[in-house]
Each structure stands twice: as structure tokens, then as C-alpha cells.
Amino acid sequence: MFRRTFWFTAGAAAGVWATTKVNRKIRQLTPESLAAQAANKAVEAGHRLKDFALDVRAGMVQREAELGEALGLDAPLPEGRELPEPRRRAALGPTPHKTTTTFSSRTISYNRNEDH
């Protein structure tokens, strides 16, 4: 009698356990759950990318300081000597790109910017 009761209880417990596992897996595979998982992964990847960019920027600043020190760029200028004014380039408007094509005796001018 106890043997039957034991196996009946063990079978019922195994059935409940299996049903619970299957239902949990089914809930994980719904479209809403998959979308939430993908969004979480994207956010994590964004944080890792931001941390990487900050590390690269800090490394760049450190290396620039090292190079400036090695080249003496941080040294003060001698008395009476100033750096020349930086050259300023006049702001030019966009120049259209023109292509000229020659067919036998005719010349055709084509401006790519006119297409838009």
C-alpha cells in the first residue's frame, strides 16, 4: 500500500514540475517577452558602448597630455614672443559639381545638384 502511494505521489510531483517548466518556457517565448528581452539586451549593449567610448576618450586625453609634455607644447613661450594669429579660411558656399559630357559635336553640361 505504501509503495503505491509513494509512486503515485512521485508521479504527481513530476507532472506538476514538468507542467510548471513547460508553462514557464512558453511564457518566455511569447512575442512580448522576446521583445522585452531584446530591448533589455540593447540597453545593456548601449551602456557597454558608452563605457567603452568614455574609456577611449579618457585614454585619448591622457595620451595627448603625454605627447604634449614630451614635445614641450605645454612650456611657456619666451618673453616678447607670441604665437601668430591662426589663419582663417573664408567660408565658401557649396560649389555645385558640374560634369561636362561631349557627344559628337554637342557639349552637355550636367549639374548633379539640380536633380534634387
PDB file of C-alpha atoms in Angstrom:
ATOM      1  CA  MET A   1       0.000   0.000   0.000  1.00  0.00           C
ATOM      2  CA  PHE A   2       2.737   2.483   0.904  1.00  0.00           C
ATOM      3  CA  ARG A   3       4.612   1.614  -2.280  1.00  0.00           C
ATOM      4  CA  ARG A   4       1.645   2.596  -4.455  1.00  0.00           C
ATOM      5  CA  THR A   5       1.119   5.806  -2.525  1.00  0.00           C
ATOM      6  CA  PHE A   6       4.815   6.707  -2.883  1.00  0.00           C
ATOM      7  CA  TRP A   7       4.862   6.188  -6.654  1.00  0.00           C
ATOM      8  CA  PHE A   8       1.543   7.973  -7.099  1.00  0.00           C
ATOM      9  CA  THR A   9       2.883  10.994  -5.169  1.00  0.00           C
ATOM     10  CA  ALA A  10       6.198  10.909  -7.046  1.00  0.00           C
ATOM     11  CA  GLY A  11       4.372  10.821 -10.405  1.00  0.00           C
ATOM     12  CA  ALA A  12       2.061  13.679  -9.436  1.00  0.00           C
ATOM     13  CA  ALA A  13       5.017  15.783  -8.264  1.00  0.00           C
ATOM     14  CA  ALA A  14       6.916  15.056 -11.503  1.00  0.00           C
ATOM     15  CA  GLY A  15       3.842  16.046 -13.529  1.00  0.00           C
ATOM     16  CA  VAL A  16       3.415  19.316 -11.650  1.00  0.00           C
ATOM     17  CA  TRP A  17       7.146  20.083 -12.014  1.00  0.00           C
ATOM     18  CA  ALA A  18       7.120  19.321 -15.770  1.00  0.00           C
ATOM     19  CA  THR A  19       3.955  21.354 -16.337  1.00  0.00           C
ATOM     20  CA  THR A  20       5.433  24.317 -14.484  1.00  0.00           C
ATOM     21  CA  LYS A  21       8.664  24.161 -16.507  1.00  0.00           C
ATOM     22  CA  VAL A  22       6.793  23.943 -19.820  1.00  0.00           C
ATOM     23  CA  ASN A  23       4.469  26.842 -18.966  1.00  0.00           C
ATOM     24  CA  ARG A  24       7.423  28.997 -17.874  1.00  0.00           C
ATOM     25  CA  LYS A  25       9.244  28.280 -21.150  1.00  0.00           C
ATOM     26  CA  ILE A  26       6.111  29.038 -23.189  1.00  0.00           C
ATOM     27  CA  ARG A  27       5.763  32.403 -21.406  1.00  0.00           C
ATOM     28  CA  GLN A  28       9.407  33.197 -22.226  1.00  0.00           C
ATOM     29  CA  LEU A  29       8.798  32.581 -25.917  1.00  0.00           C
ATOM     30  CA  THR A  30       5.819  34.908 -26.372  1.00  0.00           C
ATOM     31  CA  PRO A  31       6.394  37.885 -28.718  1.00  0.00           C
ATOM     32  CA  GLU A  32       6.026  40.401 -25.869  1.00  0.00           C
ATOM     33  CA  SER A  33       8.596  38.593 -23.748  1.00  0.00           C
ATOM     34  CA  LEU A  34      11.026  38.261 -26.657  1.00  0.00           C
ATOM     35  CA  ALA A  35      10.651  41.988 -27.416  1.00  0.00           C
ATOM     36  CA  ALA A  36      11.318  42.881 -23.772  1.00  0.00           C
ATOM     37  CA  GLN A  37      14.406  40.646 -23.724  1.00  0.00           C
ATOM     38  CA  ALA A  38      15.709  42.231 -26.929  1.00  0.00           C
ATOM     39  CA  ALA A  39      15.131  45.727 -25.529  1.00  0.00           C
ATOM     40  CA  ASN A  40      16.995  44.840 -22.331  1.00  0.00           C
ATOM     41  CA  LYS A  41      19.919  43.456 -24.334  1.00  0.00           C
ATOM     42  CA  ALA A  42      20.002  46.612 -26.486  1.00  0.00           C
ATOM     43  CA  VAL A  43      20.068  48.834 -23.394  1.00  0.00           C
ATOM     44  CA  GLU A  44      22.902  46.757 -21.900  1.00  0.00           C
ATOM     45  CA  ALA A  45      24.847  46.957 -25.172  1.00  0.00           C
ATOM     46  CA  GLY A  46      24.319  50.729 -25.244  1.00  0.00           C
ATOM     47  CA  HIS A  47      25.699  51.065 -21.715  1.00  0.00           C
ATOM     48  CA  ARG A  48      28.732  48.953 -22.602  1.00  0.00           C
ATOM     49  CA  LEU A  49      29.312  51.048 -25.744  1.00  0.00           C
ATOM     50  CA  LYS A  50      29.039  54.279 -23.750  1.00  0.00           C
ATOM     51  CA  ASP A  51      31.533  52.965 -21.174  1.00  0.00           C
ATOM     52  CA  PHE A  52      33.897  51.986 -23.983  1.00  0.00           C
ATOM     53  CA  ALA A  53      33.632  55.449 -25.568  1.00  0.00           C
ATOM     54  CA  LEU A  54      34.345  57.107 -22.216  1.00  0.00           C
ATOM     55  CA  ASP A  55      37.383  54.866 -21.709  1.00  0.00           C
ATOM     56  CA  VAL A  56      38.659  55.707 -25.195  1.00  0.00           C
ATOM     57  CA  ARG A  57      38.153  59.432 -24.588  1.00  0.00           C
ATOM     58  CA  ALA A  58      40.000  59.251 -21.250  1.00  0.00           C
ATOM     59  CA  GLY A  59      42.846  57.378 -22.939  1.00  0.00           C
ATOM     60  CA  MET A  60      42.999  59.982 -25.696  1.00  0.00           C
ATOM     61  CA  VAL A  61      43.218  62.834 -23.179  1.00  0.00           C
ATOM     62  CA  GLN A  62      45.920  61.018 -21.236  1.00  0.00           C
ATOM     63  CA  ARG A  63      47.954  60.260 -24.354  1.00  0.00           C
ATOM     64  CA  GLU A  64      47.562  63.816 -25.635  1.00  0.00           C
ATOM     65  CA  ALA A  65      48.870  65.118 -22.309  1.00  0.00           C
ATOM     66  CA  GLU A  66      51.824  62.715 -22.509  1.00  0.00           C
ATOM     67  CA  LEU A  67      52.648  63.822 -26.056  1.00  0.00           C
ATOM     68  CA  GLY A  68      52.284  67.494 -25.181  1.00  0.00           C
ATOM     69  CA  GLU A  69      54.652  67.043 -22.272  1.00  0.00           C
ATOM     70  CA  ALA A  70      57.158  65.077 -24.379  1.00  0.00           C
ATOM     71  CA  LEU A  71      57.108  67.675 -27.172  1.00  0.00           C
ATOM     72  CA  GLY A  72      57.207  70.637 -24.810  1.00  0.00           C
ATOM     73  CA  LEU A  73      53.916  72.061 -26.023  1.00  0.00           C
ATOM     74  CA  ASP A  74      52.887  72.978 -22.508  1.00  0.00           C
ATOM     75  CA  ALA A  75      56.054  75.023 -21.932  1.00  0.00           C
ATOM     76  CA  PRO A  76      55.563  78.803 -21.599  1.00  0.00           C
ATOM     77  CA  LEU A  77      56.586  80.997 -24.537  1.00  0.00           C
ATOM     78  CA  PRO A  78      59.776  83.057 -24.343  1.00  0.00           C
ATOM     79  CA  GLU A  79      59.348  86.726 -23.349  1.00  0.00           C
ATOM     80  CA  GLY A  80      58.215  89.055 -26.106  1.00  0.00           C
ATOM     81  CA  ARG A  81      57.223  86.244 -28.448  1.00  0.00           C
ATOM     82  CA  GLU A  82      53.629  85.453 -29.299  1.00  0.00           C
ATOM     83  CA  LEU A  83      52.050  82.849 -31.436  1.00  0.00           C
ATOM     84  CA  PRO A  84      50.897  84.116 -34.852  1.00  0.00           C
ATOM     85  CA  GLU A  85      47.213  84.629 -35.461  1.00  0.00           C
ATOM     86  CA  PRO A  86      45.634  81.474 -36.791  1.00  0.00           C
ATOM     87  CA  ARG A  87      44.869  81.600 -40.458  1.00  0.00           C
ATOM     88  CA  ARG A  88      41.214  81.977 -41.087  1.00  0.00           C
ATOM     89  CA  ARG A  89      39.718  80.461 -44.151  1.00  0.00           C
ATOM     90  CA  ALA A  90      36.847  82.295 -45.721  1.00  0.00           C
ATOM     91  CA  ALA A  91      33.669  80.337 -45.555  1.00  0.00           C
ATOM     92  CA  LEU A  92      32.870  79.235 -49.051  1.00  0.00           C
ATOM     93  CA  GLY A  93      29.406  78.320 -50.115  1.00  0.00           C
ATOM     94  CA  PRO A  94      28.835  74.911 -51.585  1.00  0.00           C
ATOM     95  CA  THR A  95      30.103  74.706 -55.117  1.00  0.00           C
ATOM     96  CA  PRO A  96      27.977  72.673 -57.468  1.00  0.00           C
ATOM     97  CA  HIS A  97      29.654  69.717 -59.058  1.00  0.00           C
ATOM     98  CA  LYS A  98      29.412  70.075 -62.809  1.00  0.00           C
ATOM     99  CA  THR A  99      30.154  67.398 -65.291  1.00  0.00           C
ATOM    100  CA  THR A 100      30.564  68.153 -68.966  1.00  0.00           C
ATOM    101  CA  THR A 101      29.977  65.408 -71.465  1.00  0.00           C
ATOM    102  CA  THR A 102      30.721  65.688 -75.162  1.00  0.00           C
ATOM    103  CA  PHE A 103      28.663  63.718 -77.690  1.00  0.00           C
ATOM    104  CA  SER A 104      29.942  64.038 -81.266  1.00  0.00           C
ATOM    105  CA  SER A 105      29.509  67.776 -81.885  1.00  0.00           C
ATOM    106  CA  ARG A 106      27.386  68.720 -78.813  1.00  0.00           C
ATOM    107  CA  THR A 107      28.566  69.549 -75.289  1.00  0.00           C
ATOM    108  CA  ILE A 108      26.107  68.804 -72.463  1.00  0.00           C
ATOM    109  CA  SER A 109      26.619  70.355 -69.013  1.00  0.00           C
ATOM    110  CA  TYR A 110      25.114  68.377 -66.170  1.00  0.00           C
ATOM    111  CA  ASN A 111      24.780  69.572 -62.573  1.00  0.00           C
ATOM    112  CA  ARG A 112      24.062  66.740 -60.124  1.00  0.00           C
ATOM    113  CA  ASN A 113      22.623  69.162 -57.562  1.00  0.00           C
ATOM    114  CA  GLU A 114      19.797  70.169 -59.872  1.00  0.00           C
ATOM    115  CA  ASP A 115      18.209  66.728 -59.582  1.00  0.00           C
ATOM    116  CA  HIS A 116      17.090  67.247 -56.008  1.00  0.00           C
TER     117      HIS A 116
END
